[in-house]
Amino acid sequence: MPPRLTHSSLPKGKPSKAKPAGRAPKKAAKRALNAFSIASHDTVDRSKGRKSRLGESDVDARRKRPRDDEEEEDEDEDEEGGAVKRRKQGRGNDSFDEGSDSEGNNWKMGHVDDDDESDIDSDEAFGESDEERFEGWTFRGSQSNRKGGKVKKKSRDVDMDDGDDLDLDEGESADGEEDDDDLGDDAIDLATALDQWEESEEETKPKKGKKAKKSKSAFDDSDDDEPSEVDDLAADGAGDFDSEDDEDDDKQERLKDLISSLAAEEEEKSAPWKAEIHESSAPSEFGVMRKIDLANFKSKIADPERKKALKLLQDDKPSTKRNDLSRKLEAPLPKRQQDKLDRTAANEKANTTLDRWVDTVKHNRRAEHLSFPLNQVEDGGRMGESRLLPTTTADPTNELESTIQSILQQSGLSNGKEDEEKFQQWETLQTNKLPLEEVLKRRAALRKERELLFREEVRAKRVKKIKSKSYRRVHRRERERLMQRERDALKADGVEVSEDEREYNDRRRAEERMGAKHRDSKWAKGVKASGKAAWDDDARAGVTEMARRNEELRRRIEGKDVRDEDEDASDLSSEEEDDDEDDDQTLNRQVGRLQENPFSTDKSKLGSMAFMQKAENARKKQNDEDIERIRKELAGEESNSEDEDENSTKAGRRKFGPGSKAAAPAIQVRGSEFEERAASESEDENGVPVNESTKEISTGRHRLKPSRNASDNFESSAQNPYLVQAKKSKSGAEPDLALQAFDTIAATQDEPEPKPKSKKKSKKSSAKASADQEADHGLAGNPTISTPDDDGFQTVTYNDDSDDIENEGIDLDLLTRNHALTASAFAGDNVEQEFVAEKAAVALDDDTQTTTTSLPGWGTWAGSDLSQAQKKHARHAGYKTTTVVEGVNAKKRKDAKLDRVIVNERRQKANTKYLAAQLPFPFENREQYERSLRLPQGPEWTTKRTHQQATKPRVVVRQGVVGALRKPLV
Amino acid sequence: MASKPPSRDSAPGRKSITAAPVLDADAQKRADFAKAASKQYGRGEQIRTKSVRDKKLRSNLKALEAKNQEAAFQAKQAEILLDNEAGLLETEHELEKTYRVRQDEIQQEVSIETAKKRFELKLDMGPYDVGEYTRNGRDLLLASRKGHLACLDWRDGKLGCELQLNETIRDAKWLHNNQSFAVAQKKCVYIYARDGVEIHQLKKHQEATHLEFLPYHFLLASISTAGMIRYTDTSTGQMLQELPTKLGPPTSFCQNPHNAVLFAGHQKGLVTLWSPNTSTPLVKLLPHHGPVRAMAVDKSGTYMVSASQDRKLSIWDIRMFKELHSHHLKQPAHTISISDRNVTAVGWGSNLSIYRPDIFSLTPDSDVRVPAPYMNWGGDGVGISRLRFCPFEDALGISHAKGFSSIIVPGSGEPNPDSLEPGTNPFESSKQRQESEVHALLEKLQPEMISLDPNFVGNLDLASEEQRKRERDLDAKPDDKIAKLKNKQRGRSSALKKYLRKSGQKNVVTEEKVRAREALEAQRAKVKDRFEKEKEAFGPALGRFARKA
């Protein structure tokens, strides 16, 4: 390649433009060295020849660089820097087979060079601009050199170069924008090339644009692109190449001419283009710049419009002294920085794409269970796995289905989708056949439906607007307040509220009272819900009172009509009421009404039938009796009749106590027991205790509940009559008990004259004195037991009405004997007292223990000549230590408030084995932790599904291909 | 109210009017259902997750709560599978009383299969004190005081074994399944197999008067005439614990099936609660003033019914330790049994009263002095000695002086057996029995897990550090590693060698290592010595057969 060799010498031939060679040889050398070292580092595989070429080029560049270039403007620098870059890239491409790696490396070499240079002595000697310019030069030199080297080395390389050039030409021509060629660095004198052929960059620019686009579309496009270019090359490479060779000399001449002729302005104009080109250029495109078709260039610049534009551009910029040098090239960013920028850009890009996945990843990470392969919605591959679609709607998806379908079709069973379509078609046809009126009617119906629906919607909206009770209340209050204010204002003005209004208000209030409101009060509801009225006297009284008031109110407001209704409706309730009604008047009235209006008076057919009338009569009779009885009771007379009726029994029972009015509590308890037993005795063979009767008693009368405080153990023991008796008779230590004991003894050993049972009434009077006494101690009604007669039988007498006892027909004899016997049997063991004592002892034992130990004499003087006081002091003084063993405070014991219970407060040491020594980490308190353990996992305690969910492994891998997600799931 | 698309709504407008509130009511219903579910199956209160600061913990706890709720919801839903309904005899009007209904009347009315559950075994071997069912209700164990012992599949009428022990039998109990049972005889407790073969004699269980078997812990407990409670682990055969009650001869003994705590009744009206982990009773109660003749605890471990010689019948809430109710019987009761559905049978004298489950809803404030019984039986002069409800059947077994009677008590049995629970499947095949036996053994609870609160396992220990320090035995000797290592002697991997090999750097001399080496030397010398001796003993010709190690 002779021309290239000559090119390298060209700068020397043009000393005016090139820098004096000896200006900064040292630096140049340094840079070269640097570059070399770096390059050798970076590209280990590079051949030696190439390296040397680079070094040479550097030296050349140094030599050429002018000193004054420092005053270049930044803009220019930028532009030219871009240009330089471009060129460098081009060269890189030249030297290697095409491929991104090789390009990058090659480019890097030169580049790193620059970087180092600037680092070293940018401040001292050169402005950056200078360097850039030099680089420009360097390239040319280096390229020529390199080309020479190449020639020496390999002919194939050269071919490649040529090919590149050709290719680039081609590209330009293909663009059709300009026919001019790129800067063939090797072909031109460097200075002129710099000055003139900025335009070449112009041409490359569109290409670059393309490139950029490509690179946008894909990150690693460059690899793919280049081969195509190579192909292009191959297509028309040869011709171009030949022509170049031939015309080389001529070119030089023409170049010179051109350089002289071309205005500096033009160069300037082209500068901005260059800059753009370089910034975004990809290394593979550099080859474009190498070839120059001068004629083309010229013609282009001659284009008047373009010139104008360029001029305009140029006018903006401040003029530079030396036009040729103003084509400075800004140094490309150091590779490392550039890479960094690239990386950040790429990173941003990648992040935006990755961000789409964040949700999915998070979701999967937090998911309780994952099953692989993840079912991806868009897969759709496994049709029919999740659900079966009817063959009529879906096309057969696989072979099997299609075979089946075909079989079905052949057998005339189904035509699949077509069938359905046919049906539809038929239907539409049918509708077409319908008469117009019919269609209209249908449409009207449909419209009506829609209308209704719409109205419904509107209504729903309105309903929604209706607010809650409290909302209304608040608003009403507000309204009332306003009204009141208004009224006040009126009053102040002297206008009185009218009579009518007041009446209206009253009426409203009355209506409200009458309405369901007070009936639905909280209390009433509570009573109803708890069923309290069934047994609680107070509650029942309250209820009846309420009902009565309600009645009254209604009557008062509405008058007689209502009462009549009421009479019909409420005879049952009035019957209920009459027990507790305090108002005798009303009661009597009601009873009277009852009698007037017997149970039913309907004269229907059924009612007129014989048996119905009979039943009715019977019923009426009974009712009449009842009414009569009630009336009597109201009048104050006691019914002595012995009914099986519960009410009457209850009435009879009432007199069980000694004084029928005042009943002492203790006897109540006892009495009930007796009664129970009596009743049970009366039961046939089983001796069933009847509780209904006792229930009656309890409701009928005020009863003292046994107290259950820990404090009064004795009282509670008194509840057990046997024990009380026994204790008294035996211990007799406590004064209270002694008194009671006396009573019991009196009761049990009352043995003056054994009397027959029938004469109990007379007995009653004789025993009255003791009865009074007994009543004081809650032992009233104690049976009096006679001494055993000849047969060993005792007579037991109660201080009661004889009627009652006889009525019951109980063998009280036996019962009381039993009582007495059991009482005496357990008399000796003061179980309760012992228990209380034990509990106290345990509480004391478990309480906090303080022990004081002293070392007498410790810390005091000893000796014979101590004063009396000192001796005394020494005796008491001493080293004292107190040890406190924390225990459970007696008041904080679990059994502190429990009667007849001692709970062991000691720690169960064996159990601690299964306790967590400390709160496990993520939990903040005990509740959280213990709650987390509460749900058992075993199949015995939960449903199967819960169990399976609880024990399912976190990750399940099923058969299939676990592939990457294709698109975010969330 | 979302309006439906008009095209879909073919119904006239009237219908859609009613549709709106229905939706609401549905939602309401669902909410109510969920509420009821979490109340019934929620296992305690929910925790407030909102106040949790840590975000991750909060979300975790929320998920946990959601899971709990879901579990409760599903459990509630699964109730649909309990297709058998429970019920009791009901009267048509108030004058009719259920306690007047006689057994033959019931037998006439019920189905044939049910009627078969009423039967009578007339045995003349004296008072039958024991009539026990297995936990699945299939087998029956009968024992008379005079030594007659029989076990049978009562529904099929198949006799397992029949023995005459010629010794007093005080008590007998089935063990974990129908394959073996324990019998407290005059002196010791014996364990027999189903076919009557004596398997074990538990000599340590001296003069046991009562027996109890804790099926989940495989513990057989007895209380002796001296008031000593003894536990034996029947899976290992080890004697576990001997606890003196120090309260004299016991009068009754029962277990709380909920937490495996044993209840012992004593002469002075005391009831003490025992676990094998403490030497003192967990709780002491005083429900009575005389000897506690009988006790029973319901299945949920909430209520105890006890009866004493002073004729009192007392109902206690044994979670709160409060007496709910007490009244006097005509005669002192001496046996009580509570069925799975809380029907309570009380035997007094020759009578027997059965109470409805609502006796447990009585409170000290309620007006009922004496609850009316649900059913009655007996009164014909035959002394009743033990009552047992048959699990999963509406039958009550009564062992009395003249044998054994089974009567029908409608509503007493749990209608829905849980076949997953080992040992409680009434339809168990022998394979299933074997399987469940193994499972039960694998899932055996440790005796240390017995406590008043059976859910304590895993809870946080609330004892202060001081208390723990006090509990730690500071005077205990540090255990001697080397002495332990001496036990395994043979081969390359003898414990000492292994220890020396694994104890790290060779050049570090510690006291333990030195001792280990010494021990090793001694061992070697001993082996060598023995070898020499053996060689000598074998003589010159056979000396080579002497073993080296």
CSV table of C-alpha atoms in Angstrom, one decimal, chain A residues 368 446 449-450 452-453 456-457 459-460 464 535-536 646 669 672-673 676-677 680-681 683-692 694-695 698-699 703 705-706 708 716-717 719-723 727 815 818-819 822 826 829 831-832 834-835 838 884-886 897-936 939-947 949-950, chain B residues 1 3-6 9-14 16-17 42-48 51-54 57 61 64-65 67-68 70-71 74-75 78 94 97 99-100 102 268-270 275 277-278 280-291 309-312 316 320-323 326 328-330 348 351 355 364-365 367-373 376-379 418 420-422 443 446 448-451 455-463 466-468 470-472:
chain,number,residue,atom,x,y,z
A,368,GLU,CA,-47.6,-19.0,51.5
A,446,LEU,CA,-88.8,-5.4,27.7
A,449,GLU,CA,-89.0,-4.3,32.6
A,450,ARG,CA,-86.1,-2.0,32.1
A,452,LEU,CA,-89.1,-1.0,36.4
A,453,LEU,CA,-85.6,-1.9,37.1
A,456,GLU,CA,-86.0,0.2,41.5
A,457,GLU,CA,-82.6,1.6,41.3
A,459,ARG,CA,-85.7,3.7,44.9
A,460,ALA,CA,-82.7,2.0,46.2
A,464,LYS,CA,-79.8,4.6,50.9
A,535,TRP,CA,-89.2,-16.6,88.5
A,536,ASP,CA,-88.1,-13.1,89.6
A,646,GLU,CA,-100.1,-25.9,92.0
A,669,VAL,CA,-84.2,-24.1,103.4
A,672,SER,CA,-88.1,-27.1,101.1
A,673,GLU,CA,-86.0,-30.1,101.7
A,676,GLU,CA,-89.2,-32.2,98.5
A,677,ARG,CA,-88.8,-35.4,100.3
A,680,SER,CA,-91.0,-37.7,96.6
A,681,GLU,CA,-92.3,-40.0,99.2
A,683,GLU,CA,-94.4,-40.6,94.4
A,684,ASP,CA,-95.2,-44.2,93.8
A,685,GLU,CA,-92.3,-46.5,93.9
A,686,ASN,CA,-89.4,-44.4,92.9
A,687,GLY,CA,-89.6,-41.7,95.3
A,688,VAL,CA,-89.1,-38.9,93.0
A,689,PRO,CA,-88.3,-35.6,94.5
A,690,VAL,CA,-90.6,-33.0,93.0
A,691,ASN,CA,-89.0,-29.7,92.4
A,692,GLU,CA,-92.0,-27.9,91.0
A,694,THR,CA,-90.4,-26.1,95.8
A,695,LYS,CA,-90.0,-23.8,93.0
A,698,SER,CA,-89.4,-20.0,96.3
A,699,THR,CA,-91.2,-17.7,93.9
A,703,ARG,CA,-86.2,-16.5,100.6
A,705,LYS,CA,-80.1,-17.1,99.9
A,706,PRO,CA,-77.3,-19.0,101.6
A,708,ARG,CA,-71.2,-17.9,100.2
A,716,SER,CA,-72.5,-21.8,105.4
A,717,SER,CA,-72.1,-24.7,107.6
A,719,GLN,CA,-76.9,-24.2,106.1
A,720,ASN,CA,-76.5,-27.8,106.6
A,721,PRO,CA,-78.8,-28.5,109.4
A,722,TYR,CA,-77.3,-31.8,110.5
A,723,LEU,CA,-74.0,-30.4,111.0
A,727,LYS,CA,-71.8,-29.2,116.3
A,815,LEU,CA,-87.0,-38.2,107.7
A,818,ASN,CA,-82.4,-39.6,109.2
A,819,HIS,CA,-81.5,-36.0,109.7
A,822,THR,CA,-76.6,-38.1,109.8
A,826,PHE,CA,-70.6,-36.2,111.2
A,829,ASP,CA,-65.3,-33.7,112.6
A,831,VAL,CA,-64.2,-30.3,108.9
A,832,GLU,CA,-64.8,-26.7,108.0
A,834,GLU,CA,-59.9,-27.6,110.1
A,835,PHE,CA,-60.0,-26.6,106.5
A,838,GLU,CA,-55.2,-25.4,106.9
A,884,VAL,CA,-36.4,-12.2,101.7
A,885,VAL,CA,-37.8,-15.0,99.8
A,886,GLU,CA,-40.6,-13.8,97.6
A,897,LYS,CA,-61.9,-15.4,97.2
A,898,LEU,CA,-62.9,-19.0,96.9
A,899,ASP,CA,-64.7,-20.7,99.6
A,900,ARG,CA,-63.6,-24.2,100.6
A,901,VAL,CA,-60.8,-24.4,98.2
A,902,ILE,CA,-57.0,-24.5,98.6
A,903,VAL,CA,-55.1,-24.1,95.4
A,904,ASN,CA,-51.4,-25.1,95.3
A,905,GLU,CA,-49.5,-22.0,94.4
A,906,ARG,CA,-46.1,-23.7,94.0
A,907,ARG,CA,-44.6,-23.9,90.7
A,908,GLN,CA,-44.9,-27.3,89.0
A,909,LYS,CA,-41.3,-27.8,88.2
A,910,ALA,CA,-41.8,-30.8,85.9
A,911,ASN,CA,-44.1,-28.7,83.7
A,912,THR,CA,-41.4,-26.1,83.1
A,913,LYS,CA,-39.8,-28.5,80.7
A,914,TYR,CA,-42.6,-27.7,78.3
A,915,LEU,CA,-42.6,-24.0,78.8
A,916,ALA,CA,-40.8,-21.5,76.6
A,917,ALA,CA,-38.0,-19.9,78.7
A,918,GLN,CA,-38.3,-16.6,77.0
A,919,LEU,CA,-40.4,-14.9,74.4
A,920,PRO,CA,-39.4,-16.0,71.0
A,921,PHE,CA,-38.1,-13.3,68.7
A,922,PRO,CA,-40.6,-11.8,66.4
A,923,PHE,CA,-43.3,-11.7,69.0
A,924,GLU,CA,-43.9,-8.6,71.1
A,925,ASN,CA,-45.8,-10.1,73.9
A,926,ARG,CA,-47.1,-13.3,75.4
A,927,GLU,CA,-50.5,-13.1,74.0
A,928,GLN,CA,-49.2,-13.0,70.5
A,929,TYR,CA,-46.9,-15.8,71.0
A,930,GLU,CA,-49.4,-18.1,72.7
A,931,ARG,CA,-52.0,-17.2,70.2
A,932,SER,CA,-49.7,-18.4,67.5
A,933,LEU,CA,-49.6,-21.8,69.1
A,934,ARG,CA,-53.3,-22.1,69.7
A,935,LEU,CA,-54.4,-23.5,66.4
A,936,PRO,CA,-53.6,-27.2,66.3
A,939,PRO,CA,-56.2,-33.9,61.7
A,940,GLU,CA,-57.9,-34.8,64.9
A,941,TRP,CA,-58.6,-31.3,65.9
A,942,THR,CA,-59.3,-29.5,62.7
A,943,THR,CA,-61.1,-30.2,59.5
A,944,LYS,CA,-59.2,-32.0,56.8
A,945,ARG,CA,-58.9,-28.9,54.7
A,946,THR,CA,-57.4,-26.9,57.5
A,947,HIS,CA,-55.0,-29.6,58.3
A,949,GLN,CA,-53.5,-26.3,54.4
A,950,ALA,CA,-51.5,-26.1,57.6
B,1,MET,CA,-77.4,-2.6,45.6
B,3,SER,CA,-78.3,-3.5,39.6
B,4,LYS,CA,-78.2,-6.4,37.4
B,5,PRO,CA,-77.8,-6.0,33.7
B,6,PRO,CA,-81.3,-5.7,32.2
B,9,ASP,CA,-83.0,-10.0,34.4
B,10,SER,CA,-85.9,-11.7,32.8
B,11,ALA,CA,-88.0,-11.6,36.0
B,12,PRO,CA,-90.5,-8.8,36.3
B,13,GLY,CA,-89.6,-5.8,38.4
B,14,ARG,CA,-91.5,-7.0,41.4
B,16,SER,CA,-86.0,-7.5,42.1
B,17,ILE,CA,-87.6,-5.5,44.8
B,42,GLY,CA,-62.1,-19.9,67.9
B,43,ARG,CA,-59.9,-21.2,70.7
B,44,GLY,CA,-59.9,-18.0,72.7
B,45,GLU,CA,-59.9,-14.4,71.9
B,46,GLN,CA,-58.3,-12.9,68.9
B,47,ILE,CA,-55.3,-10.7,69.4
B,48,ARG,CA,-55.4,-7.1,68.3
B,51,SER,CA,-51.4,-2.3,67.7
B,52,VAL,CA,-48.5,-4.4,66.6
B,53,ARG,CA,-45.7,-2.1,65.5
B,54,ASP,CA,-43.5,-4.4,63.6
B,57,LEU,CA,-45.1,-9.4,62.5
B,61,LEU,CA,-50.2,-12.2,62.8
B,64,LEU,CA,-52.5,-16.2,61.5
B,65,GLU,CA,-55.8,-14.7,62.7
B,67,LYS,CA,-56.2,-18.8,59.3
B,68,ASN,CA,-57.7,-19.3,62.7
B,70,GLU,CA,-60.9,-19.8,58.5
B,71,ALA,CA,-60.3,-22.9,60.6
B,74,GLN,CA,-64.6,-24.7,58.4
B,75,ALA,CA,-65.1,-26.5,61.7
B,78,ALA,CA,-68.1,-29.4,59.1
B,94,GLU,CA,-96.6,-30.6,81.6
B,97,LYS,CA,-93.1,-36.6,83.6
B,99,TYR,CA,-89.2,-39.9,85.2
B,100,ARG,CA,-92.4,-41.9,85.1
B,102,ARG,CA,-90.5,-47.1,82.5
B,268,LYS,CA,-63.4,-35.8,105.9
B,269,GLY,CA,-65.3,-34.5,102.9
B,270,LEU,CA,-62.1,-33.5,101.1
B,275,SER,CA,-50.9,-35.0,89.1
B,277,ASN,CA,-45.6,-34.0,89.0
B,278,THR,CA,-46.2,-32.8,92.5
B,280,THR,CA,-48.8,-32.1,97.2
B,281,PRO,CA,-52.2,-32.0,95.7
B,282,LEU,CA,-52.8,-29.4,93.1
B,283,VAL,CA,-56.1,-28.3,94.7
B,284,LYS,CA,-58.0,-29.3,97.8
B,285,LEU,CA,-61.7,-28.9,97.8
B,286,LEU,CA,-64.2,-29.3,100.6
B,287,PRO,CA,-67.5,-30.1,99.0
B,288,HIS,CA,-68.8,-32.2,101.8
B,289,HIS,CA,-68.6,-32.8,105.5
B,290,GLY,CA,-68.6,-36.6,105.4
B,291,PRO,CA,-66.8,-39.2,103.4
B,309,GLN,CA,-72.2,-40.0,103.2
B,310,ASP,CA,-74.0,-37.0,104.6
B,311,ARG,CA,-76.4,-37.5,101.6
B,312,LYS,CA,-75.4,-34.4,99.9
B,316,TRP,CA,-68.9,-28.0,91.3
B,320,MET,CA,-63.5,-21.9,88.7
B,321,PHE,CA,-63.6,-24.1,91.8
B,322,LYS,CA,-67.0,-22.9,92.8
B,323,GLU,CA,-69.9,-24.9,94.0
B,326,SER,CA,-76.0,-28.9,96.2
B,328,HIS,CA,-79.7,-33.7,99.7
B,329,LEU,CA,-80.6,-37.1,98.5
B,330,LYS,CA,-82.8,-39.5,100.4
B,348,TRP,CA,-78.3,-44.3,95.9
B,351,ASN,CA,-82.3,-46.5,93.4
B,355,TYR,CA,-80.5,-36.0,85.6
B,364,PRO,CA,-76.2,-20.8,93.7
B,365,ASP,CA,-78.7,-18.1,92.9
B,367,ASP,CA,-84.4,-21.2,92.5
B,368,VAL,CA,-84.3,-24.8,91.9
B,369,ARG,CA,-83.7,-26.5,95.2
B,370,VAL,CA,-83.9,-30.0,94.0
B,371,PRO,CA,-83.6,-30.7,90.4
B,372,ALA,CA,-86.2,-33.1,89.0
B,373,PRO,CA,-84.7,-36.2,87.6
B,376,ASN,CA,-85.5,-43.3,87.5
B,377,TRP,CA,-84.7,-46.9,87.9
B,378,GLY,CA,-84.5,-49.5,90.6
B,379,GLY,CA,-86.0,-49.3,94.0
B,418,ASP,CA,-64.9,-39.4,66.3
B,420,LEU,CA,-59.9,-40.3,64.2
B,421,GLU,CA,-59.4,-40.4,67.9
B,422,PRO,CA,-57.5,-43.5,68.8
B,443,GLU,CA,-48.5,-39.9,70.2
B,446,GLN,CA,-45.6,-37.5,78.7
B,448,GLU,CA,-45.0,-34.1,82.8
B,449,MET,CA,-47.6,-32.7,80.5
B,450,ILE,CA,-50.3,-33.3,83.1
B,451,SER,CA,-51.5,-30.1,84.6
B,455,ASN,CA,-53.0,-26.3,77.0
B,456,PHE,CA,-49.9,-25.0,78.8
B,457,VAL,CA,-47.4,-26.8,76.6
B,458,GLY,CA,-45.4,-24.2,74.7
B,459,ASN,CA,-46.6,-21.3,76.8
B,460,LEU,CA,-44.2,-18.7,78.1
B,461,ASP,CA,-42.7,-19.4,81.5
B,462,LEU,CA,-43.7,-16.5,83.7
B,463,ALA,CA,-41.4,-17.3,86.6
B,466,GLU,CA,-34.8,-15.2,90.7
B,467,GLN,CA,-37.3,-18.0,91.1
B,468,ARG,CA,-35.6,-19.9,88.3
B,470,ARG,CA,-33.7,-20.7,93.2
B,471,GLU,CA,-35.0,-23.7,91.4
B,472,ARG,CA,-31.8,-24.5,89.7
